[in-house]
Amino acid sequence: DIVMTQSPDSLAVSLGERATINCKSSQSVFYITNNKNSLAWYQQKPGQPPKLLIYWASTRESGVPDRFSGSGSGTDFTLTISSLQAEDVAVYYCQQYYSIPRTFGQGTKVEIK
Amino acid sequence: EVQLIESGGGLVQPGGSLRLSCAASGFTFSTYTMNWVRQAPGKGLEWLSYITSTSNTIYYADSVKGRFTISRDNAKNSLYLQMNSLRAEDTAIYYCARSLPHFDYWGQGTLVTVSS
C-alpha cells in the first residue's frame, strides 16, 4: 500500500499570509501512461463532505479560487494557499489514486492565527 | 447538477448488517466508476471500495474485505454497500464518491453507528 504522510498536522496562519502543506508518498505516484502525478488535494470543512481542490497534482478544479495551488512530482507534493482567507479554515487531505488501495494523508488542520 | 445522496445509515448492534444506498443524479451514472469512503468520528478519510461502470472490476480495502459488498444498479442510478458482521470500529460517516479517477463529487454522507 502507498502510505501518504502530510506535514504539519496543523498550522495557524495569519489572514492574508501563505499556508503551505506538504504531502509525501511512500512510493512514486507518477503515472507514465499520461505523464502525470496521480495526486489530489481535498478540503473538508466541519460537518461537510470533502471537496476536490486539485487533481493531477497541480490542476485546479473548476470554481476553486486561484489562491489554491498544487505542486510537486514523484513522491513530494505541496498545497499552497497564497493568501489565507477566513473561509479557508478546514482540514486538508492529499490522496493518491495511482494504485489500489486509494490512500489519503492523515489530514492537516488549517486555522487562523 | 451532480447529486449523490446516501441513505440507509443508523444504529446497529455488533455483528449486525446494514445496506447503504447512494442515489445519483445529474450525470450519466452508468459511465462512471464509483467509490465508498468512510470517516470515523474525529478521524481522517478511509477508502473502502471501488466498482467500475459495468461492475466488472471491484476492489476492497483489507479492513472490509469479506464483510462488505459493493454493487450498483445502473438502471436505478444507484450504488450500494452491503455491510455484514459490523464491528464497533465500523462506526463512521459513509460517503459515496464519483471517480475520474480523482474523487470529484461526494455525497453528504450517512452515519453508521455500531453499538450495543
CSV table of C-alpha atoms in Angstrom, one decimal:
chain,number,residue,atom,x,y,z
A,1,ASP,CA,0.0,0.0,0.0
A,2,ILE,CA,1.2,3.6,-0.7
A,3,VAL,CA,1.4,5.5,2.6
A,4,MET,CA,0.6,9.2,2.4
A,5,THR,CA,2.2,11.4,5.1
A,6,GLN,CA,1.2,15.0,5.5
A,7,SER,CA,3.1,17.7,7.4
A,8,PRO,CA,2.4,19.5,9.5
A,9,ASP,CA,-0.6,18.0,11.3
A,10,SER,CA,-1.9,21.5,12.0
A,11,LEU,CA,-0.8,25.1,11.3
A,12,ALA,CA,-2.0,28.5,12.2
A,13,VAL,CA,-1.6,31.3,9.7
A,14,SER,CA,-2.5,35.0,9.8
A,15,LEU,CA,-5.2,36.3,7.4
A,16,GLY,CA,-3.6,37.2,4.1
A,17,GLU,CA,-0.5,35.1,4.7
A,18,ARG,CA,0.7,32.0,2.9
A,19,ALA,CA,-0.1,28.5,4.1
A,20,THR,CA,1.9,25.5,2.9
A,21,ILE,CA,1.0,21.9,3.4
A,22,ASN,CA,3.3,19.0,2.4
A,23,CYS,CA,2.4,15.5,1.4
A,24,LYS,CA,4.9,12.7,0.9
A,25,SER,CA,4.1,9.3,-0.7
A,26,SER,CA,5.9,6.1,0.2
A,27,GLN,CA,6.4,5.4,-3.5
A,28,SER,CA,6.2,7.4,-6.7
A,29,VAL,CA,2.7,8.2,-7.9
A,30,PHE,CA,3.9,9.4,-11.3
A,31,TYR,CA,1.8,7.7,-14.0
A,32,ILE,CA,3.9,7.1,-17.1
A,33,THR,CA,0.9,6.5,-19.3
A,34,ASN,CA,-0.2,10.1,-19.2
A,35,ASN,CA,2.9,11.7,-17.8
A,36,LYS,CA,1.0,13.0,-14.7
A,37,ASN,CA,1.2,12.5,-11.0
A,38,SER,CA,-1.9,10.7,-9.5
A,39,LEU,CA,-2.3,13.1,-6.6
A,40,ALA,CA,-5.3,15.0,-5.4
A,41,TRP,CA,-6.0,17.6,-2.6
A,42,TYR,CA,-9.3,17.9,-0.8
A,43,GLN,CA,-10.7,20.5,1.6
A,44,GLN,CA,-13.1,19.4,4.3
A,45,LYS,CA,-14.9,21.9,6.5
A,46,PRO,CA,-16.7,20.9,9.7
A,47,GLY,CA,-19.9,18.9,9.0
A,48,GLN,CA,-19.3,18.8,5.3
A,49,PRO,CA,-18.0,16.2,2.9
A,50,PRO,CA,-14.6,16.6,1.3
A,51,LYS,CA,-14.4,19.0,-1.7
A,52,LEU,CA,-11.9,18.4,-4.5
A,53,LEU,CA,-9.4,21.3,-4.9
A,54,ILE,CA,-6.6,20.0,-7.0
A,55,TYR,CA,-6.0,16.9,-9.1
A,56,TRP,CA,-3.1,15.5,-11.2
A,57,ALA,CA,-1.0,17.3,-8.5
A,58,SER,CA,-1.4,20.8,-10.0
A,59,THR,CA,-4.7,21.1,-11.9
A,60,ARG,CA,-7.2,23.3,-10.1
A,61,GLU,CA,-10.8,22.1,-10.0
A,62,SER,CA,-13.3,24.4,-11.7
A,63,GLY,CA,-14.5,27.1,-9.3
A,64,VAL,CA,-11.7,26.7,-6.9
A,65,PRO,CA,-10.1,30.1,-6.1
A,66,ASP,CA,-6.7,30.7,-7.7
A,67,ARG,CA,-5.1,31.3,-4.3
A,68,PHE,CA,-5.0,27.5,-4.1
A,69,SER,CA,-2.2,25.8,-6.0
A,70,GLY,CA,-0.6,22.4,-6.1
A,71,SER,CA,2.9,21.4,-7.0
A,72,GLY,CA,5.4,18.6,-6.8
A,73,SER,CA,6.2,15.3,-8.5
A,74,GLY,CA,7.1,11.7,-7.8
A,75,THR,CA,6.8,11.4,-4.0
A,76,ASP,CA,6.8,15.0,-2.8
A,77,PHE,CA,3.9,17.4,-3.1
A,78,THR,CA,2.7,20.7,-1.8
A,79,LEU,CA,-0.6,22.5,-1.4
A,80,THR,CA,-0.2,26.3,-1.1
A,81,ILE,CA,-2.8,28.8,-0.1
A,82,SER,CA,-1.2,32.1,-1.2
A,83,SER,CA,-3.3,34.4,0.9
A,84,LEU,CA,-5.3,32.7,3.6
A,85,GLN,CA,-8.9,33.8,3.9
A,86,ALA,CA,-11.3,33.1,6.8
A,87,GLU,CA,-13.3,30.7,4.7
A,88,ASP,CA,-10.2,28.5,4.2
A,89,VAL,CA,-10.3,27.2,7.7
A,90,ALA,CA,-10.6,23.5,7.2
A,91,VAL,CA,-8.8,20.2,7.2
A,92,TYR,CA,-6.9,19.4,4.0
A,93,TYR,CA,-6.2,15.9,2.7
A,94,CYS,CA,-3.9,14.6,0.0
A,95,GLN,CA,-4.8,11.4,-1.8
A,96,GLN,CA,-3.1,9.1,-4.2
A,97,TYR,CA,-5.1,7.4,-7.0
A,98,TYR,CA,-2.1,5.7,-8.6
A,99,SER,CA,-2.9,2.3,-7.1
A,100,ILE,CA,-5.4,0.3,-5.0
A,101,PRO,CA,-6.0,0.8,-2.2
A,102,ARG,CA,-6.6,4.5,-2.7
A,103,THR,CA,-5.0,6.2,0.3
A,104,PHE,CA,-5.3,9.5,2.0
A,105,GLY,CA,-2.9,11.5,4.1
A,106,GLN,CA,-3.9,11.9,7.8
A,107,GLY,CA,-5.0,15.5,7.2
A,108,THR,CA,-3.7,19.0,8.1
A,109,LYS,CA,-5.8,21.3,10.1
A,110,VAL,CA,-5.5,25.0,9.0
A,111,GLU,CA,-6.6,27.7,11.4
A,112,ILE,CA,-6.3,31.4,11.7
A,113,LYS,CA,-3.5,32.8,13.9
B,1,GLU,CA,-26.3,19.5,-11.2
B,2,VAL,CA,-24.5,16.4,-9.9
B,3,GLN,CA,-26.0,15.0,-6.8
B,4,LEU,CA,-25.1,12.0,-4.7
B,5,ILE,CA,-27.4,11.2,-1.8
B,6,GLU,CA,-26.6,8.4,0.7
B,7,SER,CA,-29.1,6.7,2.8
B,8,GLY,CA,-29.5,3.6,5.0
B,9,GLY,CA,-27.3,4.5,7.9
B,10,GLY,CA,-28.4,4.1,11.5
B,11,LEU,CA,-27.7,2.3,14.8
B,12,VAL,CA,-26.9,-1.4,14.5
B,13,GLN,CA,-25.6,-3.9,17.1
B,14,PRO,CA,-22.2,-5.5,16.7
B,15,GLY,CA,-22.4,-8.5,14.3
B,16,GLY,CA,-25.4,-6.9,12.6
B,17,SER,CA,-25.9,-5.8,9.0
B,18,LEU,CA,-26.9,-2.7,7.1
B,19,ARG,CA,-27.3,-1.8,3.4
B,20,LEU,CA,-26.3,1.7,2.4
B,21,SER,CA,-27.6,3.3,-0.8
B,22,CYS,CA,-26.3,6.2,-2.9
B,23,ALA,CA,-28.7,7.7,-5.3
B,24,ALA,CA,-27.1,9.5,-8.2
B,25,SER,CA,-28.5,12.2,-10.4
B,26,GLY,CA,-27.3,15.0,-12.8
B,27,PHE,CA,-24.9,12.8,-14.7
B,28,THR,CA,-24.7,9.6,-16.7
B,29,PHE,CA,-24.2,7.3,-13.7
B,30,SER,CA,-23.7,4.2,-15.9
B,31,THR,CA,-20.4,5.6,-17.3
B,32,TYR,CA,-18.6,6.3,-14.0
B,33,THR,CA,-16.6,4.3,-11.5
B,34,MET,CA,-17.9,4.8,-8.0
B,35,ASN,CA,-16.4,4.5,-4.5
B,36,TRP,CA,-17.3,4.3,-0.9
B,37,VAL,CA,-15.2,6.2,1.6
B,38,ARG,CA,-15.7,6.5,5.4
B,39,GLN,CA,-14.7,8.8,8.2
B,40,ALA,CA,-14.7,7.7,11.8
B,41,PRO,CA,-15.7,10.4,14.3
B,42,GLY,CA,-12.9,12.9,14.5
B,43,LYS,CA,-10.7,10.9,12.2
B,44,GLY,CA,-9.4,11.0,8.7
B,45,LEU,CA,-10.7,9.6,5.4
B,46,GLU,CA,-10.5,5.9,4.6
B,47,TRP,CA,-11.2,4.5,1.2
B,48,LEU,CA,-13.3,1.3,1.3
B,49,SER,CA,-14.3,0.1,-2.1
B,50,TYR,CA,-14.4,0.8,-5.8
B,51,ILE,CA,-16.7,-0.5,-8.6
B,52,THR,CA,-16.2,0.2,-12.3
B,53,SER,CA,-19.1,1.4,-14.5
B,54,THR,CA,-20.1,-2.1,-15.6
B,55,SER,CA,-19.3,-3.8,-12.3
B,56,ASN,CA,-16.6,-5.9,-14.0
B,57,THR,CA,-13.9,-4.7,-11.6
B,58,ILE,CA,-14.3,-4.4,-7.9
B,59,TYR,CA,-11.8,-3.7,-5.1
B,60,TYR,CA,-11.9,-3.5,-1.3
B,61,ALA,CA,-9.8,-2.2,1.5
B,62,ASP,CA,-8.4,-5.1,3.6
B,63,SER,CA,-10.3,-3.7,6.6
B,64,VAL,CA,-13.7,-4.6,5.0
B,65,LYS,CA,-12.8,-7.4,2.6
B,66,GLY,CA,-15.1,-10.4,3.1
B,67,ARG,CA,-17.6,-8.4,5.2
B,68,PHE,CA,-18.7,-5.6,2.8
B,69,THR,CA,-20.0,-5.9,-0.7
B,70,ILE,CA,-20.3,-3.1,-3.2
B,71,SER,CA,-22.8,-3.2,-6.0
B,72,ARG,CA,-24.6,-0.9,-8.4
B,73,ASP,CA,-27.8,-0.8,-10.4
B,74,ASN,CA,-27.3,1.4,-13.4
B,75,ALA,CA,-30.9,1.2,-14.4
B,76,LYS,CA,-31.8,2.8,-11.0
B,77,ASN,CA,-28.8,5.2,-10.9
B,78,SER,CA,-27.8,3.7,-7.6
B,79,LEU,CA,-24.8,2.5,-5.7
B,80,TYR,CA,-24.9,0.1,-2.7
B,81,LEU,CA,-22.8,-1.1,0.1
B,82,GLN,CA,-23.9,-4.2,1.9
B,83,MET,CA,-22.2,-4.3,5.3
B,84,ASN,CA,-22.2,-7.6,7.3
B,85,SER,CA,-20.5,-8.6,10.6
B,86,LEU,CA,-20.4,-5.0,11.7
B,87,ARG,CA,-17.9,-4.0,14.4
B,88,ALA,CA,-17.7,-1.0,16.7
B,89,GLU,CA,-14.7,0.2,14.6
B,90,ASP,CA,-17.0,0.5,11.6
B,91,THR,CA,-18.8,3.4,13.3
B,92,ALA,CA,-18.3,6.3,10.8
B,93,ILE,CA,-19.9,8.6,8.3
B,94,TYR,CA,-20.0,6.7,5.0
B,95,TYR,CA,-19.7,8.7,1.7
B,96,CYS,CA,-20.1,7.7,-1.9
B,97,ALA,CA,-17.8,9.4,-4.3
B,98,ARG,CA,-17.5,9.6,-8.1
B,99,SER,CA,-14.1,8.7,-9.7
B,100,LEU,CA,-12.4,10.4,-12.6
B,101,PRO,CA,-10.1,8.8,-11.0
B,102,HIS,CA,-9.8,11.6,-8.5
B,103,PHE,CA,-13.0,11.9,-6.5
B,104,ASP,CA,-14.7,14.9,-8.0
B,105,TYR,CA,-18.1,14.6,-6.4
B,106,TRP,CA,-19.0,13.4,-2.9
B,107,GLY,CA,-22.4,12.8,-1.2
B,108,GLN,CA,-23.2,14.4,2.2
B,109,GLY,CA,-22.7,11.0,3.9
B,110,THR,CA,-24.8,8.7,6.1
B,111,LEU,CA,-23.9,7.9,9.7
B,112,VAL,CA,-23.5,4.3,10.8
B,113,THR,CA,-23.2,3.6,14.5
B,114,VAL,CA,-22.3,0.1,15.7
B,115,SER,CA,-23.1,-0.2,19.3
B,116,SER,CA,-25.0,-2.4,21.8
